[in-house]
Coordinates of N, CA, C and O in Angstrom, one line a residue:
M1 N 34.3 19.4 19.3 CA 34.6 18.8 18.1 C 35.9 18.3 17.7 O 36.8 19.9 17.6
A2 N 36.9 17.4 17.5 CA 38.4 17.7 17.6 C 38.8 17.4 16.0 O 39.6 18.0 15.6
N3 N 37.7 17.7 15.2 CA 37.9 17.6 13.6 C 37.1 18.0 13.1 O 35.9 18.3 13.1
P4 N 37.4 19.4 12.1 CA 36.7 20.3 11.5 C 36.1 20.1 10.5 O 36.4 19.1 9.5
M5 N 34.9 19.3 10.3 CA 34.4 18.9 9.1 C 34.1 19.5 8.1 O 34.1 20.8 7.4
P6 N 34.9 18.7 7.0 CA 34.7 19.0 5.7 C 33.5 19.7 5.1 O 32.7 19.5 5.1
S7 N 33.7 20.6 3.9 CA 32.3 21.0 3.2 C 31.5 19.9 1.9 O 32.4 18.8 1.3
L8 N 30.7 19.6 2.1 CA 30.2 19.0 0.8 C 30.5 19.1 -0.2 O 30.4 18.1 -1.0
D9 N 29.9 20.8 -0.4 CA 29.9 21.1 -1.2 C 32.1 21.3 -2.0 O 31.6 20.6 -3.5
A10 N 32.6 21.4 -1.3 CA 33.8 21.3 -1.9 C 34.6 19.7 -2.4 O 34.6 20.0 -3.6
W11 N 33.8 18.3 -1.6 CA 34.3 17.8 -1.7 C 33.7 17.1 -3.1 O 33.6 16.5 -4.1
L12 N 32.1 17.2 -3.4 CA 31.7 16.7 -4.3 C 32.2 18.5 -5.7 O 31.8 17.7 -7.0
A13 N 32.3 19.0 -5.3 CA 33.0 20.1 -6.9 C 34.2 18.9 -7.8 O 34.8 19.4 -8.4
E14 N 35.2 19.0 -6.1 CA 36.2 18.0 -6.2 C 35.9 16.6 -7.0 O 37.2 16.6 -8.1
A15 N 34.8 16.3 -6.6 CA 34.0 14.9 -7.6 C 34.6 14.8 -9.1 O 35.0 14.5 -9.7
H16 N 33.3 15.9 -9.2 CA 33.3 16.2 -10.6 C 34.5 16.7 -11.3 O 34.3 16.8 -12.6
V17 N 35.2 17.2 -11.4 CA 36.9 17.4 -11.1 C 37.5 16.2 -11.4 O 38.6 15.9 -12.3
D18 N 37.2 15.8 -11.0 CA 38.0 14.1 -10.5 C 38.2 13.6 -11.9 O 37.9 13.4 -12.6
P19 N 39.2 12.5 -12.6 CA 38.8 12.1 -13.4 C 38.6 10.6 -14.0 O 38.0 10.1 -14.8
S20 N 37.8 10.5 -13.1 CA 37.1 9.1 -12.4 C 35.4 9.5 -13.3 O 34.7 9.3 -13.2
A21 N 35.3 11.1 -13.0 CA 34.2 12.1 -12.8 C 33.2 10.8 -14.2 O 31.9 11.1 -14.1
D22 N 34.1 11.1 -15.4 CA 33.1 10.4 -16.6 C 32.7 9.7 -17.0 O 31.7 9.1 -17.5
R23 N 32.8 8.6 -15.6 CA 32.0 7.2 -15.6 C 31.8 7.4 -14.3 O 30.9 6.1 -14.2
C24 N 31.4 8.3 -13.7 CA 30.0 8.6 -12.6 C 28.9 8.9 -13.1 O 28.4 10.6 -13.3
G25 N 27.5 8.4 -12.7 CA 26.2 8.5 -13.2 C 26.1 8.5 -11.8 O 24.7 9.0 -11.9
M26 N 26.3 8.9 -10.2 CA 26.3 9.0 -9.6 C 26.3 9.4 -8.0 O 27.3 8.1 -8.2
Y27 N 26.2 10.2 -7.4 CA 26.9 10.6 -6.3 C 26.1 10.0 -4.8 O 24.8 11.0 -5.2
L28 N 26.3 9.7 -3.6 CA 25.8 10.1 -2.5 C 26.5 9.6 -1.6 O 28.1 9.2 -1.1
F29 N 26.1 10.3 -0.7 CA 26.3 10.9 0.7 C 26.0 10.5 2.0 O 25.0 10.6 1.9
H30 N 26.1 10.2 2.9 CA 26.1 9.5 4.5 C 26.6 10.5 5.3 O 27.8 10.9 5.2
N31 N 25.8 11.4 6.0 CA 26.0 11.8 6.8 C 25.8 11.7 8.3 O 24.7 12.0 8.3
G32 N 26.5 10.7 8.7 CA 26.1 10.4 10.6 C 27.4 11.8 11.3 O 27.3 12.0 11.1
V33 N 25.5 11.7 12.5 CA 25.7 12.9 13.5 C 25.4 11.8 15.1 O 24.7 10.8 14.6
V34 N 25.5 12.2 15.8 CA 25.0 12.0 17.6 C 24.4 12.4 17.4 O 23.8 13.7 17.4
R35 N 23.3 11.4 17.9 CA 21.5 11.4 18.2 C 21.1 11.4 19.6 O 22.2 10.6 20.0
A36 N 20.4 11.9 20.1 CA 20.3 11.7 21.5 C 20.0 10.2 21.9 O 19.8 10.0 23.3
T37 N 19.2 9.9 21.3 CA 18.7 8.3 21.2 C 19.4 6.9 21.1 O 20.0 7.1 20.1
P38 N 19.4 6.2 22.4 CA 20.6 5.7 23.2 C 20.7 4.8 21.9 O 19.1 4.0 21.4
K39 N 21.3 4.0 21.2 CA 21.6 2.7 20.3 C 20.9 1.5 20.9 O 20.0 1.0 20.3
E40 N 20.8 1.0 22.4 CA 20.0 0.5 22.9 C 18.3 0.4 22.9 O 17.8 -0.4 22.2
R41 N 17.4 1.7 22.0 CA 16.5 2.0 21.8 C 17.0 1.5 20.4 O 15.1 1.1 20.3
V42 N 17.2 2.2 19.6 CA 16.7 2.3 18.3 C 17.3 0.9 17.3 O 17.1 0.8 16.3
R43 N 18.7 0.0 18.1 CA 19.1 -0.8 17.7 C 18.6 -2.0 18.0 O 19.0 -3.3 18.1
G44 N 18.5 -2.5 19.7 CA 18.2 -3.1 20.5 C 19.8 -3.3 21.2 O 20.5 -5.2 21.8
V45 N 21.2 -2.7 20.7 CA 22.1 -3.3 21.3 C 22.5 -1.8 22.7 O 22.8 -0.5 22.2
S46 N 24.1 -2.6 22.8 CA 24.1 -1.8 24.3 C 25.1 -0.7 24.0 O 26.1 -1.0 23.0
G47 N 24.9 0.3 24.5 CA 26.3 1.7 23.3 C 26.6 2.3 24.5 O 27.5 3.1 24.4
G48 N 26.2 1.8 25.6 CA 26.9 3.0 27.0 C 25.5 3.2 28.1 O 26.0 4.1 28.8
V49 N 23.8 3.7 27.3 CA 23.1 4.3 27.9 C 22.1 3.6 28.1 O 22.0 2.6 26.6
A50 N 21.3 3.3 28.7 CA 20.0 2.4 28.6 C 19.1 3.2 27.5 O 19.3 4.5 27.9
A51 N 18.0 2.3 27.6 CA 16.7 2.3 26.5 C 16.6 3.5 26.4 O 15.5 4.7 25.9
A52 N 15.8 3.7 28.5 CA 15.0 5.0 28.7 C 16.2 6.4 28.9 O 15.4 7.1 29.3
D53 N 17.0 6.4 29.2 CA 17.6 7.4 29.2 C 17.8 8.5 27.8 O 17.6 8.1 26.5
Q54 N 18.9 9.4 27.4 CA 18.8 10.2 26.9 C 20.5 10.1 26.9 O 21.5 10.2 27.8
V55 N 21.0 10.2 25.6 CA 22.7 10.5 24.8 C 22.6 11.8 25.2 O 22.2 12.6 24.1
G56 N 24.1 12.0 26.0 CA 24.1 13.9 26.1 C 25.5 14.2 24.9 O 25.8 14.7 24.6
E57 N 26.5 13.0 25.4 CA 27.7 13.2 24.8 C 28.2 11.6 24.0 O 27.6 11.0 24.7
L58 N 28.7 11.0 23.2 CA 29.7 9.9 22.7 C 31.1 10.7 22.4 O 31.7 11.6 21.6
S59 N 31.7 9.5 23.2 CA 33.2 9.6 23.1 C 33.5 8.7 21.6 O 32.5 7.7 21.6
F60 N 34.1 9.1 20.3 CA 34.3 8.2 19.5 C 35.5 8.7 19.3 O 36.6 9.3 18.8
G61 N 36.7 7.4 18.7 CA 37.4 7.4 17.9 C 37.6 6.2 16.3 O 36.5 5.7 16.6
Y62 N 38.9 6.4 15.9 CA 38.8 5.2 14.7 C 40.2 4.8 14.5 O 41.3 5.4 14.8
D63 N 40.3 3.4 14.0 CA 41.9 2.7 13.6 C 41.8 3.3 12.2 O 41.3 3.0 11.5
Q64 N 42.9 4.5 12.2 CA 43.0 5.1 10.8 C 43.3 3.5 9.3 O 42.9 3.4 8.0
A65 N 44.4 2.4 10.1 CA 44.6 1.5 8.8 C 43.4 1.0 8.2 O 43.3 0.5 7.6
K66 N 42.7 0.5 9.4 CA 40.9 -0.2 9.4 C 40.3 0.8 8.3 O 39.8 0.3 7.5
V67 N 40.4 2.1 8.5 CA 39.3 3.0 8.0 C 39.7 2.8 6.1 O 39.3 3.0 5.0
D68 N 41.3 2.9 6.0 CA 42.0 3.2 4.8 C 41.6 2.0 4.4 O 41.0 1.6 2.8
A69 N 41.8 0.9 5.2 CA 41.5 -1.2 4.1 C 39.5 -0.7 3.8 O 39.3 -1.5 3.3
A70 N 39.4 0.3 4.5 CA 37.7 0.0 4.2 C 37.5 0.5 2.7 O 36.6 0.2 2.0
I71 N 38.4 1.5 3.1 CA 38.2 2.5 1.3 C 38.4 2.6 0.4 O 37.7 2.2 -0.5
E72 N 39.6 1.3 0.6 CA 40.5 0.7 -0.8 C 39.2 -0.4 -0.9 O 39.3 -1.1 -2.0
A73 N 38.8 -1.3 -0.1 CA 37.4 -2.3 -0.5 C 36.6 -1.7 -1.1 O 35.7 -2.5 -2.2
A74 N 36.1 -0.2 -0.8 CA 34.6 0.0 -1.6 C 35.3 0.9 -2.9 O 34.6 0.0 -3.8
R75 N 36.6 0.8 -2.9 CA 37.0 1.4 -4.2 C 37.1 -0.2 -5.7 O 37.0 0.2 -6.4
A76 N 37.0 -0.9 -4.6 CA 37.6 -2.1 -5.7 C 36.0 -3.1 -5.9 O 35.9 -3.9 -7.0
M77 N 34.7 -2.5 -5.2 CA 33.4 -3.2 -5.6 C 33.2 -2.7 -7.1 O 34.1 -1.3 -7.2
P78 N 32.5 -3.6 -7.6 CA 32.0 -3.2 -8.7 C 31.1 -1.8 -8.9 O 30.7 -1.4 -8.4
G79 N 31.7 -0.9 -10.1 CA 30.7 0.0 -10.6 C 31.0 1.4 -10.0 O 30.8 2.7 -10.5
I80 N 32.6 1.4 -8.9 CA 32.7 2.3 -7.8 C 33.7 3.2 -8.3 O 34.6 2.3 -8.4
F81 N 33.7 4.4 -8.8 CA 34.5 5.4 -9.0 C 35.5 5.9 -8.2 O 36.4 6.9 -8.5
Y82 N 35.0 6.7 -7.5 CA 35.3 7.9 -7.0 C 34.6 7.0 -4.7 O 33.6 7.1 -4.9
V83 N 35.8 7.2 -3.7 CA 35.1 7.4 -2.2 C 36.6 8.0 -1.8 O 37.3 8.4 -1.9
R84 N 35.4 8.5 -0.4 CA 36.1 9.8 0.3 C 35.5 9.5 1.7 O 33.8 8.8 1.8
A85 N 36.0 9.4 2.3 CA 35.7 9.8 3.9 C 36.4 10.3 5.2 O 37.3 10.4 4.6
W86 N 35.6 10.8 5.8 CA 36.3 11.7 7.1 C 35.2 11.3 8.1 O 33.7 11.3 8.0
L87 N 36.5 11.7 9.7 CA 36.0 10.6 10.2 C 36.2 11.9 11.5 O 37.3 12.2 11.7
N88 N 35.3 11.7 12.1 CA 35.2 12.9 13.6 C 36.2 12.6 14.5 O 36.0 11.0 14.6
E89 N 36.6 12.6 15.6 CA 37.3 12.0 16.8 C 36.8 12.8 17.9 O 37.0 14.1 17.9
G90 N 36.6 12.7 19.1 CA 36.8 13.1 20.7 C 36.0 12.6 21.2 O 34.8 11.5 20.6
M91 N 35.8 13.5 22.2 CA 34.2 13.8 22.9 C 33.1 14.8 22.4 O 33.6 15.8 21.9
L92 N 32.2 14.2 21.6 CA 31.5 14.8 20.5 C 29.8 15.3 21.5 O 29.2 14.5 22.0
A93 N 29.0 16.1 20.6 CA 28.1 16.2 21.2 C 26.7 15.6 20.5 O 27.4 15.8 18.9
V94 N 25.9 15.5 20.9 CA 24.2 15.3 20.3 C 24.4 16.5 19.4 O 24.7 17.6 19.7
G95 N 24.0 16.2 18.1 CA 24.3 16.9 16.8 C 25.4 17.1 16.0 O 25.6 17.6 14.8
D96 N 26.3 17.0 16.7 CA 27.9 17.3 16.2 C 28.1 15.6 15.3 O 27.2 14.3 15.6
P97 N 28.8 16.2 13.9 CA 29.4 15.4 13.0 C 30.0 14.0 13.7 O 30.7 14.3 14.3
I98 N 30.0 12.8 12.6 CA 30.3 11.7 13.4 C 31.8 11.5 12.3 O 32.6 11.0 12.3
M99 N 30.1 11.4 10.9 CA 31.6 10.7 9.6 C 30.4 11.0 8.6 O 29.9 11.6 8.5
L100 N 31.8 11.5 7.6 CA 31.3 11.9 5.9 C 31.5 10.6 5.2 O 33.1 10.4 5.0
V101 N 30.9 10.6 4.0 CA 31.5 9.3 3.4 C 30.5 9.7 1.9 O 29.4 10.4 1.9
L102 N 31.3 9.9 0.7 CA 30.8 10.7 -0.3 C 31.5 8.9 -1.6 O 32.7 8.3 -1.3
V103 N 30.3 8.5 -2.0 CA 30.6 7.4 -3.3 C 30.2 7.9 -4.5 O 28.9 7.8 -4.5
G104 N 31.0 7.6 -5.5 CA 30.6 7.9 -7.2 C 30.5 6.7 -7.6 O 31.9 5.7 -7.7
G105 N 29.8 6.2 -8.3 CA 29.8 5.2 -9.2 C 28.8 4.9 -10.4 O 28.4 6.3 -11.0
D106 N 28.8 4.2 -11.5 CA 28.1 4.2 -12.5 C 26.6 4.0 -12.3 O 26.1 4.7 -12.8
I107 N 25.7 3.6 -11.6 CA 24.9 2.9 -11.7 C 24.3 3.2 -10.1 O 24.9 2.5 -9.5
R108 N 22.6 3.4 -9.9 CA 22.4 3.5 -8.6 C 22.7 2.4 -7.9 O 22.8 2.4 -6.5
P109 N 22.6 1.0 -8.0 CA 22.6 -0.2 -7.4 C 23.9 -0.1 -7.1 O 24.6 -0.7 -5.6
H110 N 24.9 0.1 -7.8 CA 25.7 -0.4 -7.3 C 26.7 1.0 -6.3 O 27.6 0.2 -5.2
V111 N 26.1 1.9 -6.4 CA 26.1 3.3 -5.1 C 25.8 3.2 -3.6 O 26.4 3.0 -3.1
I112 N 24.4 2.8 -4.4 CA 23.8 2.1 -2.8 C 24.2 1.2 -2.5 O 24.9 1.6 -0.6
D113 N 24.7 0.1 -3.0 CA 25.5 -1.3 -2.1 C 26.6 -0.5 -1.6 O 27.3 -1.3 -0.6
C114 N 27.7 -0.3 -2.1 CA 29.0 0.7 -2.3 C 28.3 1.5 -0.6 O 29.0 1.2 0.8
L115 N 28.0 2.1 -0.6 CA 27.9 3.0 0.5 C 27.1 2.3 2.0 O 27.9 2.5 2.6
Q116 N 26.3 1.5 1.5 CA 25.9 0.8 3.0 C 26.6 -0.1 3.2 O 27.1 -0.3 4.4
E117 N 27.4 -1.3 2.4 CA 28.9 -1.7 2.6 C 29.6 -1.3 3.5 O 30.0 -1.4 4.4
L118 N 30.0 0.2 2.5 CA 31.4 0.9 3.4 C 30.7 1.7 5.1 O 31.4 1.4 5.7
V119 N 29.7 2.1 5.2 CA 29.0 2.6 6.0 C 29.0 1.7 7.3 O 29.7 1.7 8.4
G120 N 28.7 0.4 7.2 CA 28.6 -0.3 7.9 C 30.0 -1.3 8.2 O 30.0 -1.3 9.9
T121 N 30.5 -1.1 7.3 CA 32.1 -1.4 7.8 C 32.7 -0.7 8.7 O 33.9 -0.9 9.6
L122 N 32.7 0.5 8.5 CA 33.5 1.7 9.2 C 32.7 1.7 10.8 O 33.4 1.7 12.2
K123 N 31.6 1.8 10.2 CA 30.9 1.3 11.9 C 30.6 0.4 13.1 O 31.5 0.3 14.0
N124 N 30.9 -1.1 12.2 CA 31.3 -2.4 13.1 C 32.7 -2.7 13.1 O 32.5 -3.3 14.4
T125 N 33.7 -2.0 12.2 CA 34.8 -2.9 12.4 C 36.3 -1.5 12.7 O 37.4 -1.8 13.3
C126 N 35.7 -0.2 12.2 CA 36.9 0.7 12.1 C 37.0 1.6 13.4 O 37.8 2.8 13.8
V127 N 35.8 1.7 14.0 CA 35.3 2.8 15.1 C 35.0 2.3 15.7 O 34.6 1.5 16.5
T128 N 35.4 3.0 17.2 CA 34.7 2.7 18.7 C 34.2 3.9 19.1 O 34.3 5.5 18.7
E129 N 32.9 3.8 19.6 CA 32.6 4.3 20.0 C 31.2 4.2 21.5 O 30.9 3.5 22.0
V130 N 31.4 5.3 22.2 CA 30.6 5.2 23.8 C 29.5 6.2 24.2 O 30.6 7.0 23.5
E131 N 28.4 5.9 24.3 CA 27.8 6.9 24.8 C 27.8 7.0 26.2 O 28.1 6.5 27.0
H132 N 27.2 8.5 26.7 CA 27.6 8.6 27.8 C 25.9 9.8 27.9 O 25.3 10.3 26.7
R133 N 25.1 9.6 29.1 CA 24.2 9.9 29.5 C 24.4 11.2 30.0 O 24.8 12.3 30.0
A134 N 23.1 11.8 29.5 CA 22.6 13.5 29.0 C 22.4 13.8 30.8 O 22.2 13.1 31.4

């Protein structure tokens, strides 16, 4: 694992003392990890490992400028006041963290929608990932 994973507890503690905290009624985390099940089996899309095989490692990288733009777009969504993301990189093993995303906002539907949109954007436009067979 190339980037040490930050503490979820520390992130949440920092969010609670951020100037935006008095407007946030909900915080929601995404903690993506490398799984042994290939993308082809769970999503029907090729990721480098055939559906019948198992993933052993994942080559993972990202474009920081695209990540920054995705975070800024998330912050501009209705009712969203706090956004933070961390992405790993390098050759990752099954069980290693891929990314953490924390979103804070006024009400549950805004926070859920933002988290889903942001994680989707990160996964679909900001990262490169290639599965390697076990």
